[in-house]
């Protein structure tokens, strides 16, 4: 994480992002932009559209998203007039159908992937590791390789989580390079940009969600913080803590 | 026809008037409303003021001064021995209230609104959630054309406790200003001639040590507080005949409209 870049003002950050994208435009022939329906990928997509004329939008479709996400993806396709490719592990979704997914019922590729992470069967939306691996990682990698993307741009940020603090703007993988133009942005920067540019964002944010993922694994901010309601002993202590921190006690 | 009381905990003219260029909807509200300062003679304590504002009772009558009582327990609605305006009107009128901070968790009436952070939001995510959720729910309720709607934002008070004197305060006034735009202007509420509006705070704010009455401690578990409550509350009214001079007059103005 480069502290100087992270502490720049927003105009400086935008300039840096546009330079990264100019470089990506020069380096790659077949560019894909990852889009999740969330604020970071929306910002990234908007920046990409300023610099690069020809790109594909890739949406990893786990079949588990909120209706608002699917609606927003559709609107985004219209707005940016770029094809959205749904990266989807159709076999797993068909086999799941509300029941346990068993390794022996899957094709060779999915069987091999489950073996890699040492699972024999799992429940979609309940067992996170195999669910995310097959419905996100495998679906995404297969799509990237099918359409021959050599530069994949996405909206990860240094301050999102510890594991991303060492990421770089260009990160090589076996068959493509990942490009991270908004690595140095904060959450506030992203919202400022969205507001300033007047971008239509996913309505789930106004319903209290802070980070948008699959429906079964995403909670509202308030639910994360206060999933137990007042009246119970632990809630009383939480209220007391807040009163003390605000100086009311 | 809706009588809408919009509370903004701790909103102060000190910030609004000196930043009207940034606060477009506060500015527009000042143009369409009568605006004034409600100078408090009672202690500028949120539980005490909001309680008097919606019960019409004075502190000596409702006896409610702090969120936590002398026995160390959090004071609940049922511990306060007075009726509120919503209790008095409920049989004959459609009255809704959300996030009224005379108790914590904040109080709602005829609605199941659950306030972020129990109505004591303490970080930017919770401030943001409160602004969004109070706005969204108020708009939903306004769509139902209630006779009376009372909604309160508490975020500014919490922001000012921690950040008085920093640019963060104006940032959150701006965020609130956008919400005022959605709630009062974009919704068309102010275009309806029969609608009435009171925008009011329970007290103002000032730097620590400047207040006539110190209401907050300098030191808290989370460090020093930068600001304190002061006695100058904001008041803006539209289509309100009743003259409002003190918090209890908010109750009287609603009662006067509906019960004569």
Coordinates of C-alpha atoms in Angstrom, one line a residue:
Chain A
X1 CA 0.0 0.0 0.0
X2 CA 1.4 3.4 -1.0
X3 CA 0.5 5.8 1.7
X4 CA 1.2 8.9 -0.5
X5 CA -1.2 7.7 -3.2
X6 CA -3.8 6.7 -0.6
X7 CA -3.8 10.1 1.0
X8 CA -4.0 12.1 -2.3
X9 CA -7.1 14.2 -3.0
X10 CA -9.7 12.7 -5.2
X11 CA -8.7 14.6 -8.3
X12 CA -5.2 13.2 -7.9
X13 CA -6.5 9.7 -7.4
X14 CA -8.6 9.9 -10.5
X15 CA -5.6 11.1 -12.6
X16 CA -3.6 8.1 -11.3
X17 CA -6.4 5.7 -12.1
X18 CA -6.7 7.1 -15.6
X19 CA -3.0 6.7 -16.2
X20 CA -3.2 3.0 -15.1
X21 CA -6.0 2.5 -17.6
X22 CA -4.1 4.2 -20.4
X23 CA -1.3 1.8 -19.7
X24 CA -3.7 -1.1 -19.8
X25 CA -5.2 0.1 -23.1
X26 CA -1.7 0.0 -24.6
X27 CA -0.8 -3.4 -23.2
X28 CA -3.8 -5.6 -23.8
X29 CA -5.8 -6.6 -26.8
X30 CA -8.9 -8.1 -25.2
X31 CA -10.0 -6.3 -22.1
X32 CA -12.6 -7.4 -19.7
X33 CA -14.0 -5.4 -16.8
X34 CA -15.3 -7.2 -13.8
X35 CA -18.7 -5.9 -12.6
X36 CA -20.5 -7.0 -9.5
X37 CA -23.3 -4.5 -9.3
X38 CA -21.5 -2.8 -6.4
X39 CA -20.1 0.7 -6.0
X40 CA -16.4 -0.1 -6.6
X41 CA -16.9 -2.0 -9.8
X42 CA -19.4 0.7 -11.0
X43 CA -16.7 3.4 -10.3
X44 CA -14.1 1.3 -12.1
X45 CA -16.4 0.7 -15.1
X46 CA -17.1 4.4 -15.3
X47 CA -13.4 5.3 -15.4
X48 CA -12.7 2.6 -18.0
X49 CA -15.4 4.0 -20.2
X50 CA -13.5 7.3 -20.3
X51 CA -10.3 5.7 -21.6
X52 CA -11.1 2.5 -23.4
X53 CA -13.5 2.1 -26.3
X54 CA -13.6 -1.6 -26.7
X55 CA -14.1 -3.8 -23.7
X56 CA -16.4 -6.5 -22.3
X57 CA -18.1 -6.4 -19.0
X58 CA -18.0 -9.7 -17.0
X59 CA -20.6 -10.4 -14.3
X60 CA -20.0 -13.5 -12.2
X61 CA -23.6 -14.8 -12.0
X62 CA -23.9 -17.2 -9.1
X63 CA -27.6 -17.4 -9.4
X64 CA -27.8 -16.2 -5.8
X65 CA -27.9 -12.5 -6.3
X66 CA -30.6 -10.0 -5.2
X67 CA -33.2 -9.1 -7.8
X68 CA -31.9 -5.5 -7.5
X69 CA -28.4 -6.7 -8.6
X70 CA -29.8 -8.3 -11.7
X71 CA -31.9 -5.3 -12.5
X72 CA -28.9 -3.0 -12.0
X73 CA -26.7 -5.2 -14.2
X74 CA -29.2 -4.9 -17.0
X75 CA -29.4 -1.1 -16.7
X76 CA -25.6 -0.9 -16.6
X77 CA -25.4 -2.8 -19.9
X78 CA -27.7 -0.2 -21.4
X79 CA -25.9 2.7 -19.9
X80 CA -22.4 1.8 -21.1
X81 CA -23.5 0.1 -24.3
X82 CA -21.0 -2.7 -23.8
X83 CA -21.9 -6.4 -23.8
X84 CA -22.2 -8.0 -20.4
X85 CA -21.0 -11.6 -20.2
X86 CA -22.6 -13.7 -17.5
X87 CA -19.9 -16.0 -16.0
X88 CA -22.0 -18.9 -14.7
X89 CA -21.4 -22.4 -13.5
X90 CA -24.5 -23.7 -15.0
X91 CA -23.9 -27.4 -14.2
X92 CA -23.6 -26.8 -10.5
X93 CA -26.7 -24.6 -10.4
X94 CA -28.7 -27.2 -12.3
X95 CA -27.5 -30.0 -10.1
X96 CA -28.1 -28.0 -6.9
X97 CA -31.8 -27.2 -7.3
X98 CA -32.3 -26.9 -3.6
X99 CA -30.5 -30.1 -2.7
X100 CA -27.0 -31.2 -1.8
X101 CA -24.5 -31.0 -4.6
X102 CA -22.5 -34.3 -4.8
X103 CA -19.2 -34.6 -6.5
X104 CA -20.1 -37.8 -8.3
X105 CA -23.0 -36.0 -10.0
X106 CA -20.8 -33.4 -11.6
X107 CA -18.7 -33.3 -14.7
X108 CA -15.0 -33.9 -14.7
X109 CA -13.9 -30.2 -14.4
X110 CA -16.1 -29.5 -11.4
X111 CA -15.2 -32.8 -9.8
X112 CA -11.5 -31.9 -10.1
X113 CA -12.1 -28.5 -8.6
X114 CA -14.0 -29.9 -5.6
X115 CA -11.1 -32.4 -5.1
X116 CA -8.6 -29.5 -5.0
X117 CA -10.4 -28.1 -2.0
X118 CA -11.2 -31.5 -0.6
X119 CA -15.0 -31.4 -0.6
X120 CA -17.2 -34.4 -1.6
X121 CA -20.6 -32.7 -1.3
X122 CA -22.0 -29.3 -0.3
X123 CA -25.1 -27.1 0.1
X124 CA -25.3 -24.1 -2.2
X125 CA -25.5 -20.9 -0.1
X126 CA -24.6 -22.7 3.1
X127 CA -21.1 -24.1 2.6
X128 CA -19.2 -21.0 1.6
X129 CA -15.9 -22.5 0.5
X130 CA -17.1 -24.9 -2.2
X131 CA -20.0 -22.6 -3.1
X132 CA -17.7 -19.6 -3.8
X133 CA -15.1 -21.7 -5.4
X134 CA -17.4 -23.4 -8.0
X135 CA -19.9 -20.6 -8.6
X136 CA -17.4 -17.7 -8.5
X137 CA -13.8 -18.7 -9.1
X138 CA -14.3 -21.5 -11.5
X139 CA -17.1 -19.8 -13.4
X140 CA -14.9 -16.7 -13.8
X141 CA -11.8 -18.5 -14.9
X142 CA -13.6 -20.6 -17.4
X143 CA -15.3 -17.5 -18.9
X144 CA -12.0 -15.6 -19.1
X145 CA -10.3 -18.4 -20.8
X146 CA -13.3 -19.1 -23.2
X147 CA -13.3 -15.5 -24.5
X148 CA -9.6 -15.0 -24.4
X149 CA -9.3 -12.0 -22.1
X150 CA -5.7 -10.9 -21.6
X151 CA -6.3 -7.9 -19.4
X152 CA -9.0 -8.1 -16.6
X153 CA -9.8 -4.8 -14.8
X154 CA -11.5 -4.9 -11.5
X155 CA -12.2 -2.5 -8.6
X156 CA -10.4 -3.9 -5.6
X157 CA -8.9 -1.4 -3.1
X158 CA -6.0 -1.6 -0.7
X159 CA -8.1 -0.6 2.4
X160 CA -10.8 -3.2 1.8
X161 CA -9.0 -6.0 3.7
X162 CA -5.6 -6.9 4.9
X163 CA -5.0 -9.4 2.2
X164 CA -5.2 -6.6 -0.5
X165 CA -2.7 -4.2 1.1
X166 CA 0.1 -5.7 -1.0
X167 CA -1.7 -5.7 -4.3
X168 CA -0.2 -3.8 -7.3
X169 CA -1.8 -2.0 -10.2
X170 CA -0.8 -4.8 -12.6
X171 CA -0.8 -8.4 -11.3
X172 CA 0.1 -11.2 -13.7
X173 CA -1.7 -14.5 -13.6
X174 CA -1.1 -17.7 -15.7
X175 CA -3.1 -16.6 -18.8
X176 CA -4.0 -13.0 -18.1
X177 CA -3.1 -9.9 -16.1
X178 CA -5.3 -8.3 -13.5
X179 CA -5.5 -4.5 -13.5
X180 CA -6.5 -2.6 -10.4
X181 CA -7.0 1.1 -11.2
X182 CA -8.7 2.1 -8.0
X183 CA -6.4 0.3 -5.6
X184 CA -5.5 3.6 -3.8
X185 CA -9.1 4.8 -3.3
X186 CA -11.1 4.7 0.0
X187 CA -14.7 3.9 0.4
X188 CA -15.5 7.6 0.8
X189 CA -13.6 8.4 -2.4
X190 CA -15.8 6.0 -4.3
X191 CA -19.0 7.5 -2.9
X192 CA -17.7 11.0 -3.6
X193 CA -17.0 10.0 -7.2
X194 CA -20.4 8.4 -7.6
X195 CA -22.2 11.5 -6.2
X196 CA -20.1 14.0 -8.2
X197 CA -20.5 12.1 -11.4
X198 CA -24.2 11.5 -10.7
X199 CA -23.9 7.8 -11.3
X200 CA -27.0 5.7 -10.7
X201 CA -25.9 3.2 -8.1
X202 CA -27.4 0.0 -6.8
X203 CA -30.5 0.7 -4.7
X204 CA -29.5 -1.9 -2.2
X205 CA -27.1 0.7 -0.7
X206 CA -30.0 2.9 0.2
X207 CA -31.6 0.0 1.9
X208 CA -28.7 -0.3 4.4
X209 CA -26.3 -2.6 2.6
X210 CA -22.7 -1.6 2.6
X211 CA -21.1 -4.3 0.6
X212 CA -23.1 -6.3 -2.0
X213 CA -22.5 -10.0 -2.6
X214 CA -24.8 -13.0 -3.0
X215 CA -28.1 -12.7 -1.2
X216 CA -27.6 -15.5 1.3
X217 CA -24.2 -14.2 2.4
X218 CA -25.0 -10.4 2.5
X219 CA -26.4 -8.6 5.5
X220 CA -27.5 -5.0 6.0
X221 CA -25.0 -2.9 8.0
X222 CA -27.5 -2.4 10.8
X223 CA -28.1 -6.1 10.9
X224 CA -24.4 -6.9 11.1
X225 CA -24.1 -4.4 13.9
X226 CA -27.3 -4.9 15.8
X227 CA -28.7 -8.3 14.8
X228 CA -30.0 -8.7 18.3
X229 CA -32.7 -6.2 19.2
X230 CA -32.8 -4.1 22.4
X231 CA -34.3 -5.5 25.5
X232 CA -31.9 -8.4 25.8
X233 CA -29.0 -8.2 28.2
X234 CA -26.3 -7.9 25.6
X235 CA -28.1 -5.1 23.9
X236 CA -28.4 -3.2 27.1
X237 CA -24.7 -3.3 27.4
X238 CA -24.2 -2.2 23.8
X239 CA -26.5 0.8 24.4
X240 CA -24.6 1.6 27.6
X241 CA -21.3 1.5 25.7
X242 CA -22.7 3.9 23.1
X243 CA -24.0 6.3 25.7
X244 CA -20.6 6.3 27.4
X245 CA -18.7 6.9 24.2
X246 CA -21.0 9.8 23.4
X247 CA -20.6 11.3 26.8
X248 CA -24.2 10.7 27.9
X249 CA -23.0 8.8 31.0
Chain B
X1 CA -52.9 16.9 4.4
X2 CA -50.0 15.9 6.7
X3 CA -48.6 17.8 9.6
X4 CA -44.9 16.8 9.5
X5 CA -42.5 17.4 12.3
X6 CA -38.9 16.8 11.2
X7 CA -36.5 16.7 14.1
X8 CA -32.8 17.2 13.5
X9 CA -31.0 16.4 16.8
X10 CA -28.4 19.2 17.6
X11 CA -28.7 21.1 14.3
X12 CA -27.3 24.6 14.7
X13 CA -27.6 27.8 12.8
X14 CA -23.9 28.3 13.5
X15 CA -23.1 25.7 10.8
X16 CA -26.1 26.1 8.6
X17 CA -26.0 29.9 8.2
X18 CA -22.3 30.1 7.5
X19 CA -22.4 27.3 4.9
X20 CA -25.6 28.1 3.0
X21 CA -23.7 27.9 -0.3
X22 CA -23.0 24.3 0.4
X23 CA -26.4 23.5 2.0
X24 CA -28.7 24.1 -0.9
X25 CA -31.8 22.6 0.6
X26 CA -31.4 24.2 4.0
X27 CA -31.2 27.4 2.0
X28 CA -34.3 26.7 0.1
X29 CA -36.1 25.7 3.3
X30 CA -35.2 29.1 4.8
X31 CA -36.8 30.7 1.7
X32 CA -40.1 28.9 2.0
X33 CA -40.4 28.6 5.8
X34 CA -40.4 31.1 8.6
X35 CA -37.1 30.5 10.4
X36 CA -36.2 31.3 14.0
X37 CA -34.0 30.4 16.9
X38 CA -35.7 28.6 19.7
X39 CA -33.8 29.7 22.7
X40 CA -34.1 27.1 25.5
X41 CA -34.7 28.0 29.0
X42 CA -34.7 24.3 30.0
X43 CA -31.4 22.3 30.1
X44 CA -30.3 21.5 26.6
X45 CA -30.4 17.7 27.2
X46 CA -31.9 15.6 24.4
X47 CA -34.1 13.3 26.5
X48 CA -35.5 16.2 28.4
X49 CA -36.2 18.4 25.4
X50 CA -37.6 15.8 23.0
X51 CA -39.8 14.5 25.8
X52 CA -41.2 17.9 26.5
X53 CA -41.6 18.7 22.8
X54 CA -43.9 15.8 22.2
X55 CA -45.7 15.5 25.6
X56 CA -46.2 19.2 26.3
X57 CA -45.0 18.5 29.8
X58 CA -42.3 20.5 31.6
X59 CA -39.3 18.7 33.2
X60 CA -40.9 19.0 36.6
X61 CA -43.9 17.1 35.2
X62 CA -42.3 14.4 33.1
X63 CA -39.3 14.0 35.4
X64 CA -37.2 12.6 32.5
X65 CA -33.7 14.1 32.2
X66 CA -31.2 11.5 31.2
X67 CA -31.2 8.3 29.1
X68 CA -30.1 6.3 32.2
X69 CA -32.0 6.7 35.4
X70 CA -30.7 7.0 39.0
X71 CA -31.0 3.2 39.4
X72 CA -28.5 2.6 36.5
X73 CA -31.1 1.3 34.2
X74 CA -32.0 2.7 30.8
X75 CA -35.2 4.7 31.0
X76 CA -38.0 3.2 28.9
X77 CA -41.1 4.9 27.5
X78 CA -43.2 3.2 30.2
X79 CA -41.1 4.8 32.9
X80 CA -42.2 8.3 31.9
X81 CA -45.5 9.2 33.5
X82 CA -47.0 11.4 30.8
X83 CA -49.0 11.0 27.6
X84 CA -47.4 12.0 24.3
X85 CA -49.2 13.7 21.4
X86 CA -49.4 10.4 19.6
X87 CA -51.2 8.8 22.5
X88 CA -53.7 11.6 22.6
X89 CA -54.4 11.6 18.9
X90 CA -54.2 7.9 18.1
X91 CA -57.9 7.1 18.4
X92 CA -59.1 9.7 15.9
X93 CA -56.1 10.3 13.7
X94 CA -53.4 8.5 11.8
X95 CA -50.2 9.4 13.7
X96 CA -46.8 7.9 13.0
X97 CA -43.5 8.6 14.7
X98 CA -40.0 7.2 14.0
X99 CA -36.7 7.4 15.7
X100 CA -37.7 9.9 18.4
X101 CA -34.7 10.1 20.7
X102 CA -36.2 10.9 24.1
X103 CA -35.3 7.3 25.0
X104 CA -32.7 4.8 23.7
X105 CA -33.3 2.7 21.6
X106 CA -35.1 5.5 19.9
X107 CA -38.9 5.5 20.0
X108 CA -41.3 4.8 17.2
X109 CA -45.1 4.8 17.2
X110 CA -47.4 2.9 14.8
X111 CA -44.3 1.8 12.9
X112 CA -41.6 -0.9 13.4
X113 CA -38.7 1.3 12.4
X114 CA -35.4 -0.1 13.9
X115 CA -32.8 2.5 14.3
X116 CA -29.2 1.8 13.2
X117 CA -27.1 1.6 16.3
X118 CA -30.1 1.6 18.6
X119 CA -30.6 5.3 17.7
X120 CA -27.1 6.1 19.0
X121 CA -25.1 5.8 15.7
X122 CA -21.4 6.2 16.5
X123 CA -19.5 5.7 13.2
X124 CA -19.8 6.9 9.6
X125 CA -21.5 3.7 8.4
X126 CA -24.1 4.0 11.0
X127 CA -24.6 7.8 10.4
X128 CA -25.0 7.0 6.8
X129 CA -27.4 4.2 7.4
X130 CA -29.5 6.4 9.7
X131 CA -29.7 9.2 7.1
X132 CA -30.8 6.7 4.5
X133 CA -33.2 4.7 6.6
X134 CA -35.0 7.6 8.2
X135 CA -35.4 9.3 4.8
X136 CA -36.6 6.1 3.1
X137 CA -39.1 5.2 5.9
X138 CA -40.3 8.8 6.1
X139 CA -41.0 8.9 2.4
X140 CA -42.8 5.6 2.6
X141 CA -45.0 6.9 5.5
X142 CA -45.6 10.2 3.7
X143 CA -47.0 8.2 0.8
X144 CA -49.7 6.9 3.1
X145 CA -50.8 10.5 3.9
X146 CA -50.8 10.2 7.7
X147 CA -52.4 13.1 9.6
X148 CA -49.2 13.5 11.7
X149 CA -45.7 12.3 11.0
X150 CA -42.8 12.8 13.3
X151 CA -39.3 11.7 12.2
X152 CA -36.0 12.5 13.7
X153 CA -32.4 12.3 12.5
X154 CA -29.8 11.9 15.3
X155 CA -26.6 11.6 13.3
X156 CA -25.5 15.3 13.4
X157 CA -25.5 15.2 17.2
X158 CA -23.3 12.2 17.2
X159 CA -21.0 13.6 14.6
X160 CA -20.7 16.9 16.5
X161 CA -19.9 15.1 19.7
X162 CA -16.8 13.6 18.2
X163 CA -15.8 16.1 15.4
X164 CA -17.0 19.6 16.4
X165 CA -14.6 22.1 14.8
X166 CA -13.5 19.7 12.0
X167 CA -14.5 19.6 8.3
X168 CA -16.3 16.4 9.0
X169 CA -19.1 18.3 10.6
X170 CA -19.9 20.2 7.4
X171 CA -19.6 16.9 5.4
X172 CA -22.4 15.4 7.4
X173 CA -24.5 18.5 7.2
X174 CA -24.1 18.2 3.4
X175 CA -25.2 14.5 3.5
X176 CA -28.2 15.5 5.6
X177 CA -28.9 18.4 3.2
X178 CA -29.2 15.9 0.3
X179 CA -31.7 13.9 2.3
X180 CA -33.8 17.0 3.1
X181 CA -33.9 17.5 -0.7
X182 CA -35.2 14.0 -1.2
X183 CA -37.6 14.1 1.6
X184 CA -39.2 17.6 1.4
X185 CA -38.5 18.9 -2.2
X186 CA -38.2 15.9 -4.6
X187 CA -41.1 14.2 -2.9
X188 CA -43.3 17.2 -3.6
X189 CA -44.3 17.5 0.1
X190 CA -43.7 21.2 0.1
X191 CA -45.7 21.8 -3.0
X192 CA -48.9 20.5 -1.4
X193 CA -50.5 23.7 0.0
X194 CA -52.3 21.9 2.8
X195 CA -49.2 20.2 4.2
X196 CA -47.6 21.7 7.3
X197 CA -44.0 21.5 8.4
X198 CA -41.9 22.1 11.4
X199 CA -38.2 21.5 11.2
X200 CA -36.7 21.7 14.7
X201 CA -33.6 20.7 16.7
X202 CA -33.6 20.0 20.4
X203 CA -30.5 22.2 21.1
X204 CA -27.6 23.7 19.2
X205 CA -24.0 23.0 19.5
X206 CA -20.8 24.8 20.5
X207 CA -17.2 24.2 21.3
X208 CA -16.5 22.5 24.6
X209 CA -16.4 25.0 27.4
X210 CA -18.5 27.7 25.6
X211 CA -21.9 26.5 26.6
X212 CA -23.8 28.3 29.4
X213 CA -24.6 24.9 30.9
X214 CA -22.2 22.1 30.5
X215 CA -24.1 19.0 29.5
X216 CA -21.4 16.6 28.4
X217 CA -18.2 15.5 30.1
X218 CA -14.9 16.5 28.6
X219 CA -13.4 13.0 28.8
X220 CA -15.1 9.9 27.6
X221 CA -13.9 6.3 27.1
X222 CA -13.3 7.1 23.5
X223 CA -11.2 10.3 24.2
X224 CA -12.0 13.9 24.6
X225 CA -15.3 15.4 23.3
X226 CA -14.8 18.5 21.1
X227 CA -18.2 20.0 21.5
X228 CA -21.1 20.4 23.8
X229 CA -24.8 21.2 23.6
X230 CA -25.9 24.9 23.6
X231 CA -29.3 26.5 24.2
X232 CA -30.0 27.8 20.6
X233 CA -32.1 25.3 18.7
X234 CA -33.1 25.8 15.1
X235 CA -36.8 26.2 14.1
X236 CA -38.4 26.5 10.7
X237 CA -42.1 26.3 10.1
X238 CA -44.5 26.4 7.1
X239 CA -48.3 26.6 7.5
X240 CA -48.1 26.7 11.3
X241 CA -50.2 29.4 12.9
X242 CA -49.3 28.5 16.5
X243 CA -46.4 30.7 17.8
X244 CA -43.6 28.4 18.9
X245 CA -41.3 29.8 21.6
X246 CA -40.4 26.7 23.6
X247 CA -40.2 22.9 23.0
X248 CA -43.6 22.3 24.6
X249 CA -45.2 24.6 21.9
X250 CA -44.5 21.9 19.3
X251 CA -46.9 19.6 21.2
X252 CA -49.3 22.5 21.5
X253 CA -49.2 23.4 17.8
X254 CA -50.1 19.8 16.8
X255 CA -52.8 19.6 19.5
X256 CA -54.2 23.0 18.5
X257 CA -54.5 21.8 14.9
X258 CA -56.2 18.5 15.5
X259 CA -58.1 19.0 18.8
X260 CA -58.7 22.7 18.8

